PDB file of C-alpha atoms in Angstrom:
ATOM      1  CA  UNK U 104     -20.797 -26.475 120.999  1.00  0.00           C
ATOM      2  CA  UNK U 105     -20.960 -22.782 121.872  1.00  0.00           C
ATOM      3  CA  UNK U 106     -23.918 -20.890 121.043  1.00  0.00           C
ATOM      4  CA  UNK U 107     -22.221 -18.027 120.741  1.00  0.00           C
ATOM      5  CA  UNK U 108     -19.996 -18.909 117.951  1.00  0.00           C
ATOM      6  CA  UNK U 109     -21.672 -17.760 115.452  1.00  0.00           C
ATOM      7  CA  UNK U 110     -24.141 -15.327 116.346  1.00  0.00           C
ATOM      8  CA  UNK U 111     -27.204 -15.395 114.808  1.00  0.00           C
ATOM      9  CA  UNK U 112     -30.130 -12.887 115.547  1.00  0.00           C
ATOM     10  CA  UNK U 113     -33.691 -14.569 116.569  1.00  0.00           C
ATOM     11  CA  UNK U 114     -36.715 -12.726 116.308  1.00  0.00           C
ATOM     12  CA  UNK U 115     -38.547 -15.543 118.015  1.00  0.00           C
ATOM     13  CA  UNK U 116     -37.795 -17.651 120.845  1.00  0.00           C
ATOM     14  CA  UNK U 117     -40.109 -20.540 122.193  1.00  0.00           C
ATOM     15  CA  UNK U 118     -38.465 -21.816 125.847  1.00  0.00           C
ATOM     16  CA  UNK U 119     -40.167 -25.049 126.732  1.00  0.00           C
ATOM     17  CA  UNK U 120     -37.391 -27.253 128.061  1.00  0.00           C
ATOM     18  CA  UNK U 121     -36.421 -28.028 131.156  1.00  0.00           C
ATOM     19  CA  UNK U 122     -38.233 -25.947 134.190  1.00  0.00           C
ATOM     20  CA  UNK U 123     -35.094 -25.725 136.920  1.00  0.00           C
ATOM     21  CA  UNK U 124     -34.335 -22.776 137.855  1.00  0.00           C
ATOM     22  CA  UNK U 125     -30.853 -23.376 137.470  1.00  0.00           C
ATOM     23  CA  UNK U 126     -31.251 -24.444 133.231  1.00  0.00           C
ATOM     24  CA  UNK U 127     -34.206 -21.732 132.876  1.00  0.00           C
ATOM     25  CA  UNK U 128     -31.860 -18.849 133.871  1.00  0.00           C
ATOM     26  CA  UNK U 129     -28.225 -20.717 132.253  1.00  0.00           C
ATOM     27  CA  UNK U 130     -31.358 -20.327 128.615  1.00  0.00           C
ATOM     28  CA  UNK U 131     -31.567 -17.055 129.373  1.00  0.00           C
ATOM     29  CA  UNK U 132     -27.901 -15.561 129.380  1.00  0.00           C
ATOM     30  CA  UNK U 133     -27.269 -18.140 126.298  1.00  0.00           C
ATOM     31  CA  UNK U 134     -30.244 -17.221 124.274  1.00  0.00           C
ATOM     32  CA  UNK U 135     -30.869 -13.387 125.020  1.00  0.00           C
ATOM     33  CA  UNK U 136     -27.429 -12.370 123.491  1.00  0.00           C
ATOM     34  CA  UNK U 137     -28.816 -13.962 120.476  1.00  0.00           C
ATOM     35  CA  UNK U 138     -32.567 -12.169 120.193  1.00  0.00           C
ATOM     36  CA  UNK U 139     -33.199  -9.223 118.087  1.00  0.00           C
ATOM     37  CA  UNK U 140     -34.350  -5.875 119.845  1.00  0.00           C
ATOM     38  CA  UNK U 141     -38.033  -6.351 120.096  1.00  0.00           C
ATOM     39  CA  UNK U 142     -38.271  -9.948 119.263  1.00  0.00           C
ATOM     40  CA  UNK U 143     -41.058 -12.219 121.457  1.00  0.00           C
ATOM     41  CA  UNK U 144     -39.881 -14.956 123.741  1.00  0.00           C
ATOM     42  CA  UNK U 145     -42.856 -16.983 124.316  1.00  0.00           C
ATOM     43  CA  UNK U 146     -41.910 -19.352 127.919  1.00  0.00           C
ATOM     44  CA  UNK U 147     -44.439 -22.135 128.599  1.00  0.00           C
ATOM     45  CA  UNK U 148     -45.826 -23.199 132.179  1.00  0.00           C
ATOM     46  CA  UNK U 149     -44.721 -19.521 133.724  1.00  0.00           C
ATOM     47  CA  UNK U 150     -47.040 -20.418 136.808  1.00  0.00           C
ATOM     48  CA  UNK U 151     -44.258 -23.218 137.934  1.00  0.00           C
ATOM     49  CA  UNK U 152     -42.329 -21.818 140.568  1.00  0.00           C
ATOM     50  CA  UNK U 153     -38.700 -23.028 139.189  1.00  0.00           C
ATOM     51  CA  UNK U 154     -39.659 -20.578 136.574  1.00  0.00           C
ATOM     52  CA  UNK U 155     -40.398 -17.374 138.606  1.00  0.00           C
ATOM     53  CA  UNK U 156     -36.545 -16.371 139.338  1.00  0.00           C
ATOM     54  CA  UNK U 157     -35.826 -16.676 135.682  1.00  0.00           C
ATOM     55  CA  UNK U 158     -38.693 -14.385 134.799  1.00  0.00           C
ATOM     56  CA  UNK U 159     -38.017 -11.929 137.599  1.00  0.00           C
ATOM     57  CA  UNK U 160     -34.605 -11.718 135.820  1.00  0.00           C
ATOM     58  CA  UNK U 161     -35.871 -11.089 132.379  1.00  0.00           C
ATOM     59  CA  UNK U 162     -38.290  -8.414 134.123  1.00  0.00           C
ATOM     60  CA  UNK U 163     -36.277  -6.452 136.451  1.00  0.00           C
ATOM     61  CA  UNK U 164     -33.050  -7.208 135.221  1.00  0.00           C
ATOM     62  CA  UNK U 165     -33.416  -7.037 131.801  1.00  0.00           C
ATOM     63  CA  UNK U 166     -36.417  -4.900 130.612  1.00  0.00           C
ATOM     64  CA  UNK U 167     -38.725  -7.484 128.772  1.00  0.00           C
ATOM     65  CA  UNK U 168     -42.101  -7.099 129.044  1.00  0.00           C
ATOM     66  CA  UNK U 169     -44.919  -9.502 129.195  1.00  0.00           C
ATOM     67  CA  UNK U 170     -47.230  -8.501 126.393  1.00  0.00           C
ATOM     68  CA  UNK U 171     -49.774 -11.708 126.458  1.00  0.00           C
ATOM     69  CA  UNK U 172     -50.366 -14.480 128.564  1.00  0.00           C
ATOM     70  CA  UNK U 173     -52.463 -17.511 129.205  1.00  0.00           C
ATOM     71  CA  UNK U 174     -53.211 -20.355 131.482  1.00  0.00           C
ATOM     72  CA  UNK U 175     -49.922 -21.798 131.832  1.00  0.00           C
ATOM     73  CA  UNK U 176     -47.621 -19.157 129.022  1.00  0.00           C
ATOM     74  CA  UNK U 177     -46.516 -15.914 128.328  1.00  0.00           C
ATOM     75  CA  UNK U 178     -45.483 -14.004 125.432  1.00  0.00           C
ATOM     76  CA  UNK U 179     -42.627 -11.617 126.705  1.00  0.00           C
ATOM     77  CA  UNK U 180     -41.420  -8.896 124.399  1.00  0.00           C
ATOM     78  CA  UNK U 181     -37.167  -8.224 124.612  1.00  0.00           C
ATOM     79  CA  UNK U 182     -36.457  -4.744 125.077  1.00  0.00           C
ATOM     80  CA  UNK U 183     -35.551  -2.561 122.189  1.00  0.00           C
TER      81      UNK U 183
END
């Protein structure tokens, strides 16, 4: 099914699937359309380095910021 067929706004988003890069960034353009301006996106295990393109992307290309983190997650706030 497509996410995107109904659109639905999130306010919170809790990514603990699979680490690959390759799924970890596919979440990310199929989620983030969804998320509400300002919502939290909590990502689990952030140290794994399958995960550290995925987070450069929601970074650099895409404005979130990490507001809180932990031993092994991180509580990233999407851009308004």
């Amino acid at each position: 099914a497509d996410p995107l067929a109904n659109p639905i706004n999130y306010g919170f988003l809790h990514q603990d699937s699979n680490h690959s890069e390759e799924i970890s960034c596919a979440e990310l353009a199929a989620y983030l359309p969804m998320m509400q301006p300002g919502a939290l996106w909590v990502m689990d295990d952030i140290k794994w380095e399958s995960l550290q393109p995925v987070q450069k992307k929601m970074t650099e290309d895409h404005g979130f910021v990490l507001e809180e983190f932990g031993p092994d997650w991180g509580v990233y706030r999407v851009p308004r």
